[in-house]
Amino acid sequence: MRLYGITGWKNAGKTGLMERLVAEITARGLTVSTVKHAHHDTDIDQPGRDSHRHREAGAQEVLLSTPRRWALMHELREAGEPSLADLLSRLSPVDLVLIEGYKHAPHPKIETYRQVIGRPLLASKIGTIRAIAADGPVDTGLPVFDLDDTAAIADFILREVEL
C-alpha cells in the first residue's frame, strides 16, 4: 500500500481536502482508505447503544456488523496508543492510504495552509512535507497548489506515489 499524508494546523482545511481527494481518486478507479489521527478523546459509539454497553462492560474489542458496513472498536484500557504502522497493518489492501494528521510520521505529506490562521508553515520544520495547498500565496521553495484545486493536488500525490 502506498501512503500519503495531509497535515496542517487546526482549521487549515485538512478534512475538506481529504474528503475531496478520496472522491477524486476513487473516481479515477483507484481504491483508497483513510486514517485520521485525533489528539483528543473521541467516541464513535453512542451511550445506550448495545455496542457501547458492551464496551462499557469491559469488552476489549466490539465488532459491530450491519448489512451495509462493519466497524471494529478496540479499547486501549490503559495501554499506549498504537503506532501508525500497527494501525496500517489492520487495513485491507488498497491502492492508496491517505493519512490525516501524524505530522511527524515518515510518510510524504501535503500541508494545508490558510492565511487567516496566522501560524508559520509546518514545512519549515517538517522535512516530509512535499507541497503546500494554500488559500493564497505562500513563500516557500515547495510546490504550492490552490487549496481548492483538488484535481491538481490528486495528480501530484499520484505522481509522487507512482500510481
Coordinates of N, CA and C in Angstrom, one line a residue:
M1 N 0.8 -1.2 0.0 CA 0.0 0.0 0.0 C 0.9 1.2 0.0
R2 N 0.5 2.2 -0.8 CA 1.2 3.5 -0.8 C 0.5 4.4 0.2
L3 N 1.3 5.3 0.8 CA 0.8 6.2 1.8 C 1.1 7.6 1.4
Y4 N 0.1 8.5 1.7 CA 0.4 9.9 1.5 C -0.4 10.7 2.6
G5 N 0.1 11.7 3.2 CA -0.5 12.4 4.3 C -1.0 13.8 3.9
I6 N -1.9 14.2 4.7 CA -2.4 15.6 4.7 C -2.2 16.1 6.1
T7 N -1.5 17.2 6.3 CA -1.3 17.7 7.6 C -1.5 19.2 7.6
G8 N -1.5 19.8 8.7 CA -1.6 21.3 8.8 C -2.2 21.6 10.2
W9 N -2.2 22.9 10.4 CA -2.7 23.4 11.7 C -4.2 23.2 11.8
K10 N -4.8 23.2 12.9 CA -6.3 23.1 13.1 C -7.0 24.1 12.3
N11 N -8.1 23.7 11.7 CA -8.9 24.6 10.8 C -8.2 25.1 9.5
A12 N -7.2 24.3 9.1 CA -6.5 24.7 7.9 C -7.1 24.0 6.6
G13 N -8.1 23.2 6.8 CA -8.7 22.6 5.6 C -8.3 21.2 5.3
K14 N -7.7 20.5 6.3 CA -7.3 19.1 6.1 C -8.4 18.2 5.8
T15 N -9.5 18.2 6.6 CA -10.6 17.2 6.4 C -11.3 17.5 5.1
G16 N -11.5 18.7 4.8 CA -12.2 19.0 3.5 C -11.4 18.5 2.3
L17 N -10.1 18.7 2.4 CA -9.2 18.3 1.3 C -9.2 16.8 1.2
M18 N -9.1 16.1 2.4 CA -9.2 14.6 2.4 C -10.4 14.1 1.7
E19 N -11.6 14.7 2.1 CA -12.8 14.3 1.5 C -12.8 14.4 0.0
R20 N -12.4 15.6 -0.5 CA -12.3 15.8 -1.9 C -11.4 14.9 -2.6
L21 N -10.2 14.6 -2.0 CA -9.2 13.7 -2.6 C -9.7 12.3 -2.7
V22 N -10.4 11.8 -1.7 CA -11.0 10.5 -1.7 C -11.9 10.4 -2.9
A23 N -12.8 11.4 -3.0 CA -13.8 11.3 -4.1 C -13.1 11.4 -5.5
E24 N -12.1 12.3 -5.6 CA -11.4 12.5 -6.9 C -10.6 11.2 -7.2
I25 N -9.9 10.6 -6.3 CA -9.0 9.5 -6.6 C -9.8 8.2 -6.8
T26 N -10.9 8.0 -6.1 CA -11.7 6.8 -6.3 C -12.5 7.0 -7.6
A27 N -12.8 8.2 -8.0 CA -13.5 8.4 -9.3 C -12.5 8.0 -10.5
R28 N -11.3 8.0 -10.2 CA -10.3 7.6 -11.2 C -10.1 6.1 -11.3
G29 N -10.8 5.4 -10.4 CA -10.8 3.9 -10.4 C -9.8 3.3 -9.5
L30 N -9.2 4.1 -8.6 CA -8.3 3.6 -7.6 C -9.0 3.3 -6.3
T31 N -8.5 2.4 -5.4 CA -9.1 2.2 -4.1 C -8.3 3.0 -3.1
V32 N -9.1 3.6 -2.2 CA -8.5 4.5 -1.2 C -9.0 4.1 0.2
S33 N -8.2 4.1 1.2 CA -8.6 4.0 2.6 C -8.0 5.3 3.3
T34 N -8.6 5.6 4.5 CA -8.0 6.8 5.2 C -7.8 6.4 6.6
V35 N -6.8 7.1 7.2 CA -6.5 7.1 8.6 C -6.6 8.5 9.1
K36 N -7.3 8.7 10.2 CA -7.5 10.0 10.8 C -6.9 10.0 12.2
H37 N -6.0 10.8 12.5 CA -5.4 10.9 13.9 C -6.1 12.1 14.6
A38 N -6.5 11.9 15.8 CA -7.1 12.9 16.7 C -6.3 13.0 17.9
H39 N -6.0 14.3 18.4 CA -5.3 14.5 19.6 C -6.1 14.4 20.8
H40 N -7.4 14.4 20.7 CA -8.3 14.4 21.8 C -9.1 13.1 21.9
D41 N -9.7 12.8 23.0 CA -10.5 11.6 23.1 C -11.8 11.8 22.3
T42 N -12.1 10.8 21.5 CA -13.3 10.8 20.7 C -14.0 9.5 20.8
D43 N -15.3 9.5 20.6 CA -16.0 8.2 20.7 C -17.0 8.1 19.5
I44 N -16.9 7.0 18.7 CA -17.8 6.9 17.6 C -19.0 6.1 18.0
D45 N -19.1 5.7 19.2 CA -20.2 4.9 19.7 C -21.1 5.8 20.5
Q46 N -22.4 5.5 20.6 CA -23.3 6.3 21.3 C -23.8 5.6 22.7
P47 N -23.8 6.4 23.8 CA -24.2 5.8 25.0 C -25.7 5.3 24.9
G48 N -25.9 4.1 25.5 CA -27.2 3.5 25.4 C -27.3 2.4 24.3
R49 N -26.4 2.5 23.3 CA -26.5 1.6 22.2 C -25.9 0.3 22.7
D50 N -26.3 -0.8 22.1 CA -25.8 -2.1 22.5 C -24.2 -2.2 22.5
S51 N -23.6 -1.8 21.4 CA -22.2 -1.8 21.3 C -21.5 -1.0 22.4
H52 N -22.0 0.1 22.7 CA -21.5 1.0 23.7 C -21.6 0.3 25.1
R53 N -22.7 -0.4 25.3 CA -22.9 -1.1 26.6 C -21.9 -2.3 26.7
H54 N -21.6 -2.9 25.6 CA -20.6 -4.0 25.6 C -19.2 -3.4 26.0
R55 N -18.8 -2.3 25.4 CA -17.5 -1.7 25.7 C -17.5 -1.2 27.2
E56 N -18.5 -0.6 27.6 CA -18.6 -0.1 29.0 C -18.5 -1.3 30.0
A57 N -19.0 -2.4 29.6 CA -19.0 -3.6 30.4 C -17.6 -4.2 30.5
G58 N -16.6 -3.8 29.6 CA -15.3 -4.2 29.7 C -14.7 -5.0 28.5
A59 N -15.5 -5.1 27.5 CA -15.0 -5.8 26.3 C -13.8 -5.1 25.7
Q60 N -12.8 -5.9 25.4 CA -11.6 -5.3 24.7 C -11.8 -4.8 23.3
E61 N -12.6 -5.6 22.6 CA -13.0 -5.2 21.2 C -14.5 -5.5 21.0
V62 N -15.1 -4.7 20.3 CA -16.5 -4.8 19.9 C -16.6 -4.7 18.4
L63 N -17.1 -5.7 17.7 CA -17.3 -5.7 16.3 C -18.7 -5.5 16.1
L64 N -19.1 -4.4 15.4 CA -20.5 -4.2 15.1 C -20.7 -4.4 13.6
S65 N -21.6 -5.3 13.3 CA -21.9 -5.6 11.9 C -23.3 -5.3 11.5
T66 N -23.5 -4.7 10.3 CA -24.8 -4.4 9.8 C -24.8 -4.9 8.3
P67 N -26.0 -4.9 7.7 CA -26.0 -5.2 6.3 C -25.2 -4.3 5.4
R68 N -24.9 -3.1 5.8 CA -24.2 -2.1 5.0 C -22.7 -1.9 5.3
R69 N -22.3 -2.2 6.6 CA -20.9 -1.9 7.0 C -20.6 -2.7 8.3
W70 N -19.3 -2.8 8.6 CA -18.9 -3.3 9.9 C -17.9 -2.3 10.5
A71 N -17.8 -2.3 11.8 CA -16.8 -1.5 12.5 C -16.2 -2.2 13.7
L72 N -14.9 -2.1 13.8 CA -14.3 -2.8 15.0 C -13.8 -1.7 15.9
M73 N -14.2 -1.7 17.1 CA -13.8 -0.7 18.1 C -12.9 -1.5 19.1
H74 N -11.7 -0.9 19.4 CA -10.8 -1.6 20.3 C -10.5 -0.6 21.4
E75 N -10.7 -1.0 22.6 CA -10.4 -0.2 23.8 C -9.0 -0.4 24.2
L76 N -8.3 0.6 24.4 CA -6.9 0.5 24.8 C -6.7 0.1 26.3
R77 N -7.7 0.4 27.1 CA -7.7 0.1 28.5 C -6.3 0.3 29.2
E78 N -5.9 1.5 29.2 CA -4.6 1.9 29.8 C -3.4 1.5 29.0
A79 N -3.5 0.8 27.9 CA -2.4 0.6 27.0 C -2.1 1.8 26.2
G80 N -0.9 2.0 25.7 CA -0.5 3.1 24.9 C -1.1 3.1 23.6
E81 N -1.2 4.3 23.0 CA -1.7 4.4 21.6 C -0.9 3.6 20.6
P82 N -1.5 2.8 19.8 CA -0.7 2.0 18.8 C 0.0 3.0 17.8
S83 N 1.1 2.5 17.3 CA 1.8 3.3 16.2 C 1.0 3.3 14.9
L84 N 1.4 4.2 14.1 CA 0.7 4.3 12.8 C 1.0 3.0 12.0
A85 N 2.2 2.4 12.1 CA 2.5 1.1 11.4 C 1.6 0.0 11.9
D86 N 1.3 0.0 13.2 CA 0.5 -1.1 13.8 C -1.0 -0.9 13.2
L87 N -1.4 0.3 13.2 CA -2.8 0.6 12.7 C -2.9 0.3 11.2
L88 N -1.9 0.6 10.4 CA -1.9 0.3 9.0 C -1.9 -1.1 8.7
S89 N -1.3 -1.9 9.5 CA -1.3 -3.4 9.3 C -2.7 -4.0 9.5
R90 N -3.6 -3.3 10.1 CA -5.0 -3.8 10.2 C -5.9 -3.4 9.0
L91 N -5.4 -2.6 8.1 CA -6.2 -2.2 7.0 C -6.2 -3.3 5.9
S92 N -7.3 -3.4 5.2 CA -7.3 -4.3 4.0 C -6.4 -3.6 2.9
P93 N -5.8 -4.4 2.0 CA -5.0 -3.8 0.9 C -5.8 -2.8 0.0
V94 N -5.3 -1.7 -0.3 CA -5.9 -0.7 -1.2 C -4.7 -0.1 -2.0
D95 N -5.1 0.7 -3.1 CA -4.0 1.3 -3.8 C -3.3 2.4 -3.0
L96 N -4.1 3.2 -2.3 CA -3.6 4.4 -1.6 C -4.2 4.5 -0.2
V97 N -3.4 4.8 0.8 CA -4.0 5.2 2.1 C -3.6 6.7 2.3
L98 N -4.7 7.5 2.5 CA -4.5 8.9 2.8 C -4.6 9.0 4.3
I99 N -3.6 9.7 4.9 CA -3.5 9.8 6.3 C -3.6 11.3 6.7
E100 N -4.6 11.6 7.6 CA -4.8 12.9 8.1 C -4.2 13.0 9.5
G101 N -3.3 13.9 9.6 CA -2.6 14.1 10.9 C -1.2 13.4 10.8
Y102 N -0.8 12.9 12.0 CA 0.5 12.2 12.1 C 1.6 13.0 11.4
K103 N 1.7 14.3 11.7 CA 2.6 15.2 11.0 C 4.1 14.8 11.1
H104 N 4.5 14.1 12.2 CA 5.9 13.8 12.3 C 6.2 12.4 11.9
A105 N 5.2 11.6 11.3 CA 5.5 10.3 10.8 C 6.3 10.4 9.5
P106 N 7.0 9.4 9.1 CA 7.9 9.5 7.9 C 7.3 9.5 6.5
H107 N 6.0 9.3 6.4 CA 5.4 9.3 5.0 C 5.4 10.7 4.5
P108 N 5.4 10.8 3.1 CA 5.3 12.1 2.5 C 3.9 12.8 2.7
K109 N 3.9 14.1 2.7 CA 2.7 14.9 3.1 C 2.5 16.1 2.3
I110 N 1.3 16.6 2.2 CA 1.0 17.9 1.8 C 0.5 18.7 3.0
E111 N 0.9 19.9 3.1 CA 0.4 20.8 4.2 C -0.7 21.6 3.7
T112 N -1.8 21.6 4.4 CA -2.9 22.6 4.1 C -2.6 23.9 4.9
Y113 N -2.8 25.0 4.3 CA -2.5 26.3 5.0 C -3.5 27.3 4.6
R114 N -4.1 28.0 5.6 CA -5.0 29.1 5.5 C -4.3 30.3 6.1
Q115 N -4.2 31.4 5.4 CA -3.6 32.6 5.8 C -4.2 33.2 7.1
V116 N -5.5 33.0 7.3 CA -6.2 33.6 8.4 C -5.8 33.0 9.7
I117 N -5.2 31.8 9.7 CA -4.8 31.2 10.9 C -3.6 31.9 11.5
G118 N -2.7 32.5 10.7 CA -1.6 33.3 11.2 C -0.5 32.5 11.8
R119 N -0.4 31.3 11.5 CA 0.7 30.4 12.0 C 1.8 30.2 11.0
P120 N 3.0 29.9 11.4 CA 4.0 29.6 10.3 C 3.8 28.3 9.6
L121 N 4.3 28.2 8.5 CA 4.3 26.9 7.8 C 4.9 25.8 8.6
L122 N 4.3 24.6 8.7 CA 4.9 23.5 9.3 C 6.1 23.0 8.4
A123 N 6.0 23.2 7.1 CA 7.0 22.7 6.2 C 8.4 23.2 6.6
S124 N 8.5 24.3 7.3 CA 9.8 24.8 7.6 C 10.5 24.0 8.7
K125 N 9.7 23.1 9.4 CA 10.3 22.3 10.4 C 10.1 20.8 10.2
I126 N 9.2 20.4 9.2 CA 8.9 19.0 8.9 C 9.4 18.7 7.5
G127 N 10.4 17.9 7.4 CA 11.0 17.6 6.1 C 10.2 16.7 5.2
T128 N 9.2 16.0 5.7 CA 8.5 15.1 4.9 C 7.3 15.8 4.2
I129 N 7.1 17.1 4.4 CA 6.1 17.9 3.7 C 6.7 18.2 2.3
R130 N 6.0 17.7 1.2 CA 6.5 17.9 -0.1 C 5.8 19.0 -0.9
A131 N 4.7 19.5 -0.4 CA 4.0 20.6 -1.1 C 3.0 21.3 -0.2
I132 N 2.5 22.4 -0.6 CA 1.6 23.2 0.2 C 0.3 23.4 -0.6
A133 N -0.8 23.2 0.1 CA -2.1 23.5 -0.5 C -2.7 24.7 0.3
A134 N -2.7 25.9 -0.3 CA -3.0 27.1 0.4 C -4.1 27.9 -0.2
D135 N -4.7 28.8 0.6 CA -5.7 29.7 0.1 C -5.2 31.0 -0.4
G136 N -3.9 31.1 -0.6 CA -3.3 32.3 -1.1 C -1.8 32.1 -1.3
P137 N -1.1 33.1 -1.7 CA 0.3 32.9 -2.0 C 1.1 32.6 -0.7
V138 N 2.1 31.7 -0.8 CA 3.0 31.4 0.3 C 4.4 31.4 -0.2
D139 N 5.3 31.8 0.7 CA 6.7 31.9 0.4 C 7.4 30.7 0.8
T140 N 7.6 29.8 -0.1 CA 8.3 28.5 0.2 C 9.0 28.0 -1.1
G141 N 9.9 27.1 -1.0 CA 10.6 26.5 -2.1 C 9.8 25.3 -2.6
L142 N 8.7 24.9 -2.0 CA 8.0 23.7 -2.3 C 6.9 24.1 -3.4
P143 N 6.4 23.1 -4.1 CA 5.3 23.3 -4.9 C 4.1 23.8 -4.1
V144 N 3.3 24.8 -4.7 CA 2.2 25.4 -4.0 C 0.9 25.2 -4.9
F145 N -0.1 24.6 -4.3 CA -1.4 24.4 -5.0 C -2.5 25.3 -4.4
D146 N -3.4 25.7 -5.2 CA -4.6 26.3 -4.6 C -5.3 25.2 -3.8
L147 N -5.7 25.5 -2.5 CA -6.3 24.6 -1.6 C -7.6 23.9 -2.2
D148 N -8.2 24.6 -3.2 CA -9.4 24.1 -3.8 C -9.2 23.3 -5.1
D149 N -7.9 23.3 -5.6 CA -7.6 22.6 -6.8 C -7.4 21.1 -6.6
T150 N -8.4 20.4 -6.3 CA -8.3 19.0 -5.9 C -7.7 18.2 -7.0
A151 N -8.1 18.4 -8.2 CA -7.5 17.6 -9.3 C -6.0 17.7 -9.4
A152 N -5.5 18.9 -9.3 CA -4.0 19.1 -9.4 C -3.3 18.5 -8.2
I153 N -3.9 18.6 -7.0 CA -3.3 18.0 -5.8 C -3.3 16.5 -6.0
A154 N -4.4 15.9 -6.4 CA -4.5 14.5 -6.7 C -3.5 14.0 -7.7
D155 N -3.3 14.8 -8.8 CA -2.3 14.5 -9.8 C -0.9 14.4 -9.1
F156 N -0.6 15.4 -8.3 CA 0.7 15.5 -7.6 C 0.9 14.3 -6.7
I157 N -0.1 14.0 -5.9 CA 0.0 12.8 -5.0 C 0.2 11.5 -5.8
L158 N -0.6 11.3 -6.8 CA -0.5 10.1 -7.6 C 0.9 9.9 -8.3
R159 N 1.4 11.1 -8.8 CA 2.8 11.0 -9.3 C 3.8 10.7 -8.3
E160 N 3.7 11.3 -7.1 CA 4.6 11.0 -6.0 C 4.6 9.6 -5.6
V161 N 3.5 8.9 -5.6 CA 3.4 7.5 -5.1 C 3.4 6.5 -6.3
E162 N 3.6 7.1 -7.5 CA 3.7 6.3 -8.8 C 2.5 5.5 -9.0
L163 N 1.4 6.1 -8.9 CA 0.1 5.4 -9.3 C -0.5 6.1 -10.5

